[in-house]
C-alpha positions as semicolon CSV with decimal commas, in nm:
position;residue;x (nm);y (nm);z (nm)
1;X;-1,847;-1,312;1,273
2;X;-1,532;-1,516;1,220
3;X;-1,499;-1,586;1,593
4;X;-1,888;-1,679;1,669
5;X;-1,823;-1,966;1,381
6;X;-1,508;-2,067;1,604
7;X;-1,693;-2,039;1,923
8;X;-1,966;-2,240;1,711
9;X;-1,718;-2,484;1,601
10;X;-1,579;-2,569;1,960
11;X;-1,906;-2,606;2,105
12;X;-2,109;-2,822;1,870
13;X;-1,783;-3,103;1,949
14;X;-1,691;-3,004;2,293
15;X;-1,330;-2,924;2,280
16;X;-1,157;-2,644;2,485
17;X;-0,812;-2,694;2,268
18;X;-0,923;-2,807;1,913
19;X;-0,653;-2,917;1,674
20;X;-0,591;-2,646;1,434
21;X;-0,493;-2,894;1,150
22;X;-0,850;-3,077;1,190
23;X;-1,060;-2,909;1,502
24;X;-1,034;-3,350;1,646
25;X;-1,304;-3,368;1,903
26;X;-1,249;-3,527;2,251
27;X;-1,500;-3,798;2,317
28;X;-1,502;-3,690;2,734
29;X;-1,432;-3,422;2,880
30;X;-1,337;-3,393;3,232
31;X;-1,598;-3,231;3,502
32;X;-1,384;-2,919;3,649
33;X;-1,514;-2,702;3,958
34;X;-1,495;-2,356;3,864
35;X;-1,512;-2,065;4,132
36;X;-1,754;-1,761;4,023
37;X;-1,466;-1,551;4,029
38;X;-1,260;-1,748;3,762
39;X;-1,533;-1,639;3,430
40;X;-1,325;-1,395;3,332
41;X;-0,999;-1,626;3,330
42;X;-1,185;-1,868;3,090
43;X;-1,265;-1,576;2,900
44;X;-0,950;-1,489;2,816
45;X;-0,828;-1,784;2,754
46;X;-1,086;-1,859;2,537
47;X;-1,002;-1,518;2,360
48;X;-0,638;-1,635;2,334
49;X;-0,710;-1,964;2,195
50;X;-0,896;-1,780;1,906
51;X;-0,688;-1,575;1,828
52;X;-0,404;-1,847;1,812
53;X;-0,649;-2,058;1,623
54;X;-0,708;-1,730;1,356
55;X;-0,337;-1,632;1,371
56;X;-0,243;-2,022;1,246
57;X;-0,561;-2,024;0,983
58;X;-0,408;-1,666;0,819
59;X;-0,109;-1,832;0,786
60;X;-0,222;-2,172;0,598
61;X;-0,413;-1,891;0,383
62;X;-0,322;-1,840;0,040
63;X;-0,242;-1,489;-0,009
64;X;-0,365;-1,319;-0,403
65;X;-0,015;-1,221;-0,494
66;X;0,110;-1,597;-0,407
67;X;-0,175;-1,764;-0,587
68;X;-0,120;-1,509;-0,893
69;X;0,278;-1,439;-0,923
70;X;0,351;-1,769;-0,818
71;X;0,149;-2,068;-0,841
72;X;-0,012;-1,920;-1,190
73;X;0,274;-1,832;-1,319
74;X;0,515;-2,164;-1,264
75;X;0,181;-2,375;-1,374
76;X;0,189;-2,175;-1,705
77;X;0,542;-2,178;-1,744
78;X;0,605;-2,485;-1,610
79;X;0,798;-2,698;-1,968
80;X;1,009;-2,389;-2,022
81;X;1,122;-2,339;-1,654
82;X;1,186;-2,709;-1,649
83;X;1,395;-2,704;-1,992
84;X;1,611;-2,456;-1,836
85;X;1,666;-2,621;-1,459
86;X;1,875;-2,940;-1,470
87;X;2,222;-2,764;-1,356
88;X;2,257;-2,862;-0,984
89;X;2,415;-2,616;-0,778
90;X;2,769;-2,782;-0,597
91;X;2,690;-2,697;-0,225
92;X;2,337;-2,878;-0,273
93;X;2,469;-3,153;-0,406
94;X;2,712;-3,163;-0,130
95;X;2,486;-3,135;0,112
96;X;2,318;-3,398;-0,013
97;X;2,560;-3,659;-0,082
98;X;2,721;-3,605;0,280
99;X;2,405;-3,789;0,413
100;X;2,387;-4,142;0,506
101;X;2,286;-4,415;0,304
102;X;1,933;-4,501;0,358
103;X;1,846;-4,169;0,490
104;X;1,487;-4,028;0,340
105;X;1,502;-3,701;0,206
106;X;1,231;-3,447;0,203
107;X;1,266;-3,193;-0,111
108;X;0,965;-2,928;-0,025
109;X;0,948;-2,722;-0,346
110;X;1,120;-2,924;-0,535
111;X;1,054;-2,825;-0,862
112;X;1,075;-3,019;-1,198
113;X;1,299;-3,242;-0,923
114;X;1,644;-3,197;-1,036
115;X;1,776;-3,290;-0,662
116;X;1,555;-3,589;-0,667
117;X;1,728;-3,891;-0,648
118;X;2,095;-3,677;-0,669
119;X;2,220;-3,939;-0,382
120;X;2,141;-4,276;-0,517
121;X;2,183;-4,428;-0,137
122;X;1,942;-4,234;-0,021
123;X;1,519;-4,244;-0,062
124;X;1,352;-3,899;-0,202
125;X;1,019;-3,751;-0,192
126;X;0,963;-3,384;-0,316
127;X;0,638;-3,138;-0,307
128;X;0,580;-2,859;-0,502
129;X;0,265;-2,632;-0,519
130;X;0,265;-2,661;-0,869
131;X;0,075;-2,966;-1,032
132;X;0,230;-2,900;-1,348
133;X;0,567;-2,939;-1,235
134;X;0,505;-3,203;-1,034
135;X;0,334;-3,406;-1,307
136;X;0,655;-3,354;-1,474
137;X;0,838;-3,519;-1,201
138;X;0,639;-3,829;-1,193
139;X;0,655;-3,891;-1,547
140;X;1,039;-3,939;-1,461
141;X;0,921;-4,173;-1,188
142;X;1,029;-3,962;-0,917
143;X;0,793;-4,006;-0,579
144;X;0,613;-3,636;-0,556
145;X;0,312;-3,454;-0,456
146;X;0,133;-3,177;-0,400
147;X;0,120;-2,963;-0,136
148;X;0,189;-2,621;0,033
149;X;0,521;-2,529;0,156
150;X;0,367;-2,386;0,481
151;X;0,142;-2,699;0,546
152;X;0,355;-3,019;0,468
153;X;0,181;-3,303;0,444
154;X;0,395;-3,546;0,639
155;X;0,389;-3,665;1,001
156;X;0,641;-3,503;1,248
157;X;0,994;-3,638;1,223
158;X;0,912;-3,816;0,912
159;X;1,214;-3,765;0,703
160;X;1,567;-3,788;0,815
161;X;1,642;-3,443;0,632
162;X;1,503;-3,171;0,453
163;X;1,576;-2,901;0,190
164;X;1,426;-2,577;0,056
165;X;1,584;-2,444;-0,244
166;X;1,471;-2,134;-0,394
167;X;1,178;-2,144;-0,222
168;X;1,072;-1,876;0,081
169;X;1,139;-1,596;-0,152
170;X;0,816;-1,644;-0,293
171;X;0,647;-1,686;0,056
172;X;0,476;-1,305;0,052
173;X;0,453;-1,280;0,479
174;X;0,709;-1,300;0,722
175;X;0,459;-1,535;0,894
176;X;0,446;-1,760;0,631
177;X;0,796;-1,787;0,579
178;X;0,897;-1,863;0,940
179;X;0,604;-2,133;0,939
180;X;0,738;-2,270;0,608
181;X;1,085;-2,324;0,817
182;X;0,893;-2,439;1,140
183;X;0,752;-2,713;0,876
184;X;1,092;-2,815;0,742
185;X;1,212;-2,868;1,118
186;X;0,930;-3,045;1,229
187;X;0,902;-3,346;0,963
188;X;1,229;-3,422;0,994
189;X;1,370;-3,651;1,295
190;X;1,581;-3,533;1,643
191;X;1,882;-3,471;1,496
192;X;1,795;-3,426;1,128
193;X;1,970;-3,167;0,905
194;X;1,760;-2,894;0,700
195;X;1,934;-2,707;0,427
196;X;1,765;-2,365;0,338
197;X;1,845;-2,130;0,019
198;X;1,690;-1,813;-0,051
199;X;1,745;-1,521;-0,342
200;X;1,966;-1,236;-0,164
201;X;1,906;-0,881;-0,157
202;X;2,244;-0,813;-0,202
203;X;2,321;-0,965;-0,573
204;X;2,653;-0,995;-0,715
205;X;2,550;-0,810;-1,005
206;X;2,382;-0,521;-0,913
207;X;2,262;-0,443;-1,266
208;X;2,027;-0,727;-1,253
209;X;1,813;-0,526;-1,060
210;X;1,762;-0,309;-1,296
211;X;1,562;-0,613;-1,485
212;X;1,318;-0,606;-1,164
213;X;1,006;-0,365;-1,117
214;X;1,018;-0,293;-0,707
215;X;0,602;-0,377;-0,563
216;X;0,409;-0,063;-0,532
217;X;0,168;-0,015;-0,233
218;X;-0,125;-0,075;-0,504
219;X;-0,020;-0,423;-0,438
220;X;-0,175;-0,377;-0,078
221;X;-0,473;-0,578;-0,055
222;X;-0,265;-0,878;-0,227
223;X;-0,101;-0,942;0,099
224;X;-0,282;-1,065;0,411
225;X;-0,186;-1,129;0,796
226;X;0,007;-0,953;1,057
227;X;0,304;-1,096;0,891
228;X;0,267;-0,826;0,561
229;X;0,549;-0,638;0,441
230;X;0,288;-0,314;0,383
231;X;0,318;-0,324;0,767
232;X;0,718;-0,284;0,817
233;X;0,840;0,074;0,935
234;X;1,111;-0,067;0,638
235;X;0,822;-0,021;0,404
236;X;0,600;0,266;0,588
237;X;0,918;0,492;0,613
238;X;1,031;0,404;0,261
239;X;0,995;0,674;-0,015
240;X;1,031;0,500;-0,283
241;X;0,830;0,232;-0,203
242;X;0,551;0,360;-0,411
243;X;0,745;0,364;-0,750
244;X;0,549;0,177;-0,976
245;X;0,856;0,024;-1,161
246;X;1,145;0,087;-1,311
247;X;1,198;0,046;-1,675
248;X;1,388;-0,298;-1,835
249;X;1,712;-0,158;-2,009
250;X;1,627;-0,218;-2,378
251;X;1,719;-0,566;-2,454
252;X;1,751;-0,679;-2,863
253;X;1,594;-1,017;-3,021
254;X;1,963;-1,144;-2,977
255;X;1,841;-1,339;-2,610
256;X;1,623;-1,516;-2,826
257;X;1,930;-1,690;-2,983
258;X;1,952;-2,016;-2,819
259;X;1,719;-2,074;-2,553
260;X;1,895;-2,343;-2,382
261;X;2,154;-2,128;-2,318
262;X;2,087;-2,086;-1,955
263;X;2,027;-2,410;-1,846
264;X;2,354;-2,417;-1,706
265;X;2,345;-2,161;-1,439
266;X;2,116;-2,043;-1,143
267;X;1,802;-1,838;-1,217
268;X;1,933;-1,550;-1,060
269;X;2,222;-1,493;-1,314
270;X;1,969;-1,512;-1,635
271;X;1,923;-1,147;-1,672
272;X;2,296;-1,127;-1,611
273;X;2,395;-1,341;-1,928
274;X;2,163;-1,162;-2,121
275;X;2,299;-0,778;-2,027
276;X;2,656;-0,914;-2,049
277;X;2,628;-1,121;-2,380
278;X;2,431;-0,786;-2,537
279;X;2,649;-0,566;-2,429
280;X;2,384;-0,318;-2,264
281;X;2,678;-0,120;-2,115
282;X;2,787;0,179;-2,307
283;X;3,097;0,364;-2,180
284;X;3,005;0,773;-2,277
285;X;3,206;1,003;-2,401
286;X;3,173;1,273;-2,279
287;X;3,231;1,384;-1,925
288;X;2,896;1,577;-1,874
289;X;2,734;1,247;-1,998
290;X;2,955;1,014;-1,773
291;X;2,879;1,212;-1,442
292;X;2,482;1,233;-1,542
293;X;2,523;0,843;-1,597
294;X;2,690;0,827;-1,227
295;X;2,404;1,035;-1,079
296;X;2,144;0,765;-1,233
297;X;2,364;0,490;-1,113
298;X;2,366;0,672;-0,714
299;X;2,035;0,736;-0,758
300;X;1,943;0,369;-0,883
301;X;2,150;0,209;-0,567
302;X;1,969;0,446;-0,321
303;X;1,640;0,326;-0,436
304;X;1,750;-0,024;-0,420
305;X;1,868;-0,045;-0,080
306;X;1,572;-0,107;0,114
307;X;1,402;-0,246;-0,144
308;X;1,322;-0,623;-0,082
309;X;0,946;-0,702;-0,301
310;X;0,998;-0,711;-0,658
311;X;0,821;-0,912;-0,971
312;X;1,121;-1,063;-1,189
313;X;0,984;-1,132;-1,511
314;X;1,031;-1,472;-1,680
315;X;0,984;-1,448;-2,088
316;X;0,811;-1,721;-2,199
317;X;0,873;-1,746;-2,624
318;X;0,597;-1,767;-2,846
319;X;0,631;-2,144;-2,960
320;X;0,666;-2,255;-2,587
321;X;0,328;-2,052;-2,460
322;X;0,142;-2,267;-2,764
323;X;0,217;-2,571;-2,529
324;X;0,013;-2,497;-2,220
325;X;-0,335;-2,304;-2,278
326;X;-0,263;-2,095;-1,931
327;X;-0,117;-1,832;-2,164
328;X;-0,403;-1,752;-2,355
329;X;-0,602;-1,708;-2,046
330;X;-0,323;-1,540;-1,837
331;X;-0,278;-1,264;-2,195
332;X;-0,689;-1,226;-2,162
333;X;-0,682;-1,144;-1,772
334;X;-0,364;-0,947;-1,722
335;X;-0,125;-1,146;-1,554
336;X;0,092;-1,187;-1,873
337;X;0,166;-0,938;-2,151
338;X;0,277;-1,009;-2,535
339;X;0,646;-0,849;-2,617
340;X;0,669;-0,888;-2,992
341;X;1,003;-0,737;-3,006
342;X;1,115;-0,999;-2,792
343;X;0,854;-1,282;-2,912
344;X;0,730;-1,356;-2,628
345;X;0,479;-1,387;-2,319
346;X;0,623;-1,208;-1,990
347;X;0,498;-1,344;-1,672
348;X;0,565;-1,134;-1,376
349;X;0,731;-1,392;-1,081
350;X;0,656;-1,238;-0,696
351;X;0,989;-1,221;-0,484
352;X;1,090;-1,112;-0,130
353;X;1,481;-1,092;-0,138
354;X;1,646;-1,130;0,184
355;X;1,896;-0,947;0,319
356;X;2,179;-1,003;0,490
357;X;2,075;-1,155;0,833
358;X;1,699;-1,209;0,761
359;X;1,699;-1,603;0,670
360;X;1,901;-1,651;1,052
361;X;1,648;-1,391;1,245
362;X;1,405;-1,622;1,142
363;X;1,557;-1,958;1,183
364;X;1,654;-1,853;1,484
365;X;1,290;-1,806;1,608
366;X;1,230;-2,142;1,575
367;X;1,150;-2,411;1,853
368;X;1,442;-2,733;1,859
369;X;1,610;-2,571;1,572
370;X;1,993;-2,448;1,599
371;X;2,194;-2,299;1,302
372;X;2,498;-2,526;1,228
373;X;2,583;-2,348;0,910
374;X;2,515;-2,011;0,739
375;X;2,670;-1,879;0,387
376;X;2,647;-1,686;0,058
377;X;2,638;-1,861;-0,243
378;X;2,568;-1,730;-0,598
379;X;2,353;-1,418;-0,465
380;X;2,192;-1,671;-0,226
381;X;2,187;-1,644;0,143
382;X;2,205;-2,061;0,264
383;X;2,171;-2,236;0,608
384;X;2,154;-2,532;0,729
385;X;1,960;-2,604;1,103
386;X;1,986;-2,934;1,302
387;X;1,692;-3,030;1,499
388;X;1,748;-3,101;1,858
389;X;1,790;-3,424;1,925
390;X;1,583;-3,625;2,186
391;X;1,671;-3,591;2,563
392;X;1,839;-3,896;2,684
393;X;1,712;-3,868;3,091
């Protein structure tokens, strides 16, 4: 059905090669003699150029678990994640500040904008899916908008550079992740620099995982396009894959105590604070008890290993979910629960961690794009890709 509307489509304006960002029509078309013999030929190509055309439109498509664990969730928690991001993170900033004056940086996810503007020589625009976020920019009179990471809303070689920070992670398809990169590479000019930061699945503090509840294959029909992790041997040949979660180590009221409190380091070390300033460690006594503990802890790090999907909860406390109605409405339909021992409203965040070699596999994919620079950085893997520059024959 989806292919007759295509065929539909290209017929009622005459194009052979419509423009996937707009199906453009070509006022004339050039008379070509065909031999009898060359049908099938057209017919393939025809059949290629649809599938191409469906391949690109699965992409630009939304997936559930995106729309729900992500854009829902940083619209409802939008004032709270902004109170708590203003820290920027030193090889960012360095990035940034290494550019020339004058040069036009493109921030794509950019947040409540806490890079915008970070180089005072230099002109910033950021995007971010999330309309509440960005309204929060432009009330500090930064120059945003919004739009998709995977469909960027800015001519080719537009910008002079580029970043992604914390970003791709919540990209659910391999697909859409590479085209998210593909994006960043093609607004930015011959020569341009894009910087690239993604959550790791190798953390520095393994314990943090235990804060995370691993996707189960319920989660299925959430995910959409060739691109889906459900289709990985990784996943297929995965036993534990279909663990439902695993249980948040019990946590007192004491991370209550100063929300503010982690507004000076990167999201991926919250749950960290929290474990280390309650003290969730307890060293046992006795031996039978230690070696039990040990097995839990193997047993934990085996199921870990190929584990790359996760929710990470954010807790959202009772007097900040009285600001935004979204967490009435997420508590009625699911997507958030109450935790009165915690007072608050726990939104589930989607994540797919890389590993170690991932983010370069699929930079590396990528048409006039070369890796200039790879590294770890606070349980981040980083690079940063230079865009070929223009051939000078």
């Amino acid at each position: 059905m989806f292919l007759d509307v295509l065929r539909l489509i290209r017929n009622s304006y005459g194009v052979r090669n419509p423009v996937v960002y707009g199906f453009n029509p070509i006022s004339k078309m050039r008379d070509i003699k065909v031999k009898a013999n060359s049908r099938s030929t057209h017919e393939e190509e025809e059949q290629q150029q649809e599938v191409q055309i469906t391949s690109s439109l699965s992409v630009k498509s939304t997936p559930e678990i995106e729309k729900k664990y992500v854009h829902r969730v940083y619209d409802a928690i939008a004032p709270h994640f902004s109170s708590t991001r203003f820290a920027k993170w030193p090889k960012v900033a360095a990035f940034l500040e290494s550019l020339p004056p004058g040069s036009v940086i493109l921030d794509a996810g950019c947040g409540n904008g806490k890079y915008l503007g970070l180089n005072p020589s230099c002109f910033f625009i950021g995007c971010d899916i999330s309309h509440p976020l960005i309204g929060i920019c432009s009330d500090k009179g930064q120059e945003v908008l919004v739009a998709d990471a995977v469909n960027l809303p800015y001519r080719e070689g537009f910008g002079d550079s580029a970043i992604s920070i914390a970003v791709l992670h919540h990209l659910s398809t391999e697909n859409r992740r590479k085209k998210a990169i593909e994006e960043l590479v093609r607004v930015v000019k011959p020569g341009g620099f894009v910087l690239i930061t993604v959550w790791a699945a190798e953390q520095e503090d393994k314990s943090l995982l235990t804060k995370w509840t691993p996707l189960s294959t319920k989660y299925v029909e959430e995910w959409v396009g060739p691109g889906s992790p459900m289709n990985s041997p990784r996943v297929r040949n995965n036993p534990f894959f279909g663990l439902e979660s695993i249980p948040e180590t019990e946590v007192s009221t004491k991370e209550l105590k100063a929300e503010n409190s982690l507004e000076n380091i990167p999201e991926t070390e919250e749950s960290t604070r929290e474990q280390k300033a309650e003290g969730i460690v307890e060293t046992k006594d006795s031996s039978g008890e230690e070696k039990e503990e040990k097995s839990v802890a193997e047993a934990l790090e085996a199921l870990m290993m190929n584990q790359q999907e996760y929710f990470v909860p954010w807790h959202l406390p009772y007097h900040r979910a009285e600001v935004s109605g979204a967490s009435a409405s997420a508590l009625a339909s699911g997507l958030a629960k109450k935790d009165d021992r915690k007072g608050a409203v726990v939104y589930n965040r989607y994540y797919h961690v890389f590993s170690e070699g991932e983010l370069e596999r699929l930079a590396s994919g990528v048409d006039n794009a070369m890796i200039v620079d790879r590294f770890y950085d606070k349980s981040n893997w980083c690079i940063v890709l230079q865009k070929a520059a223009l051939s000078q024959d």
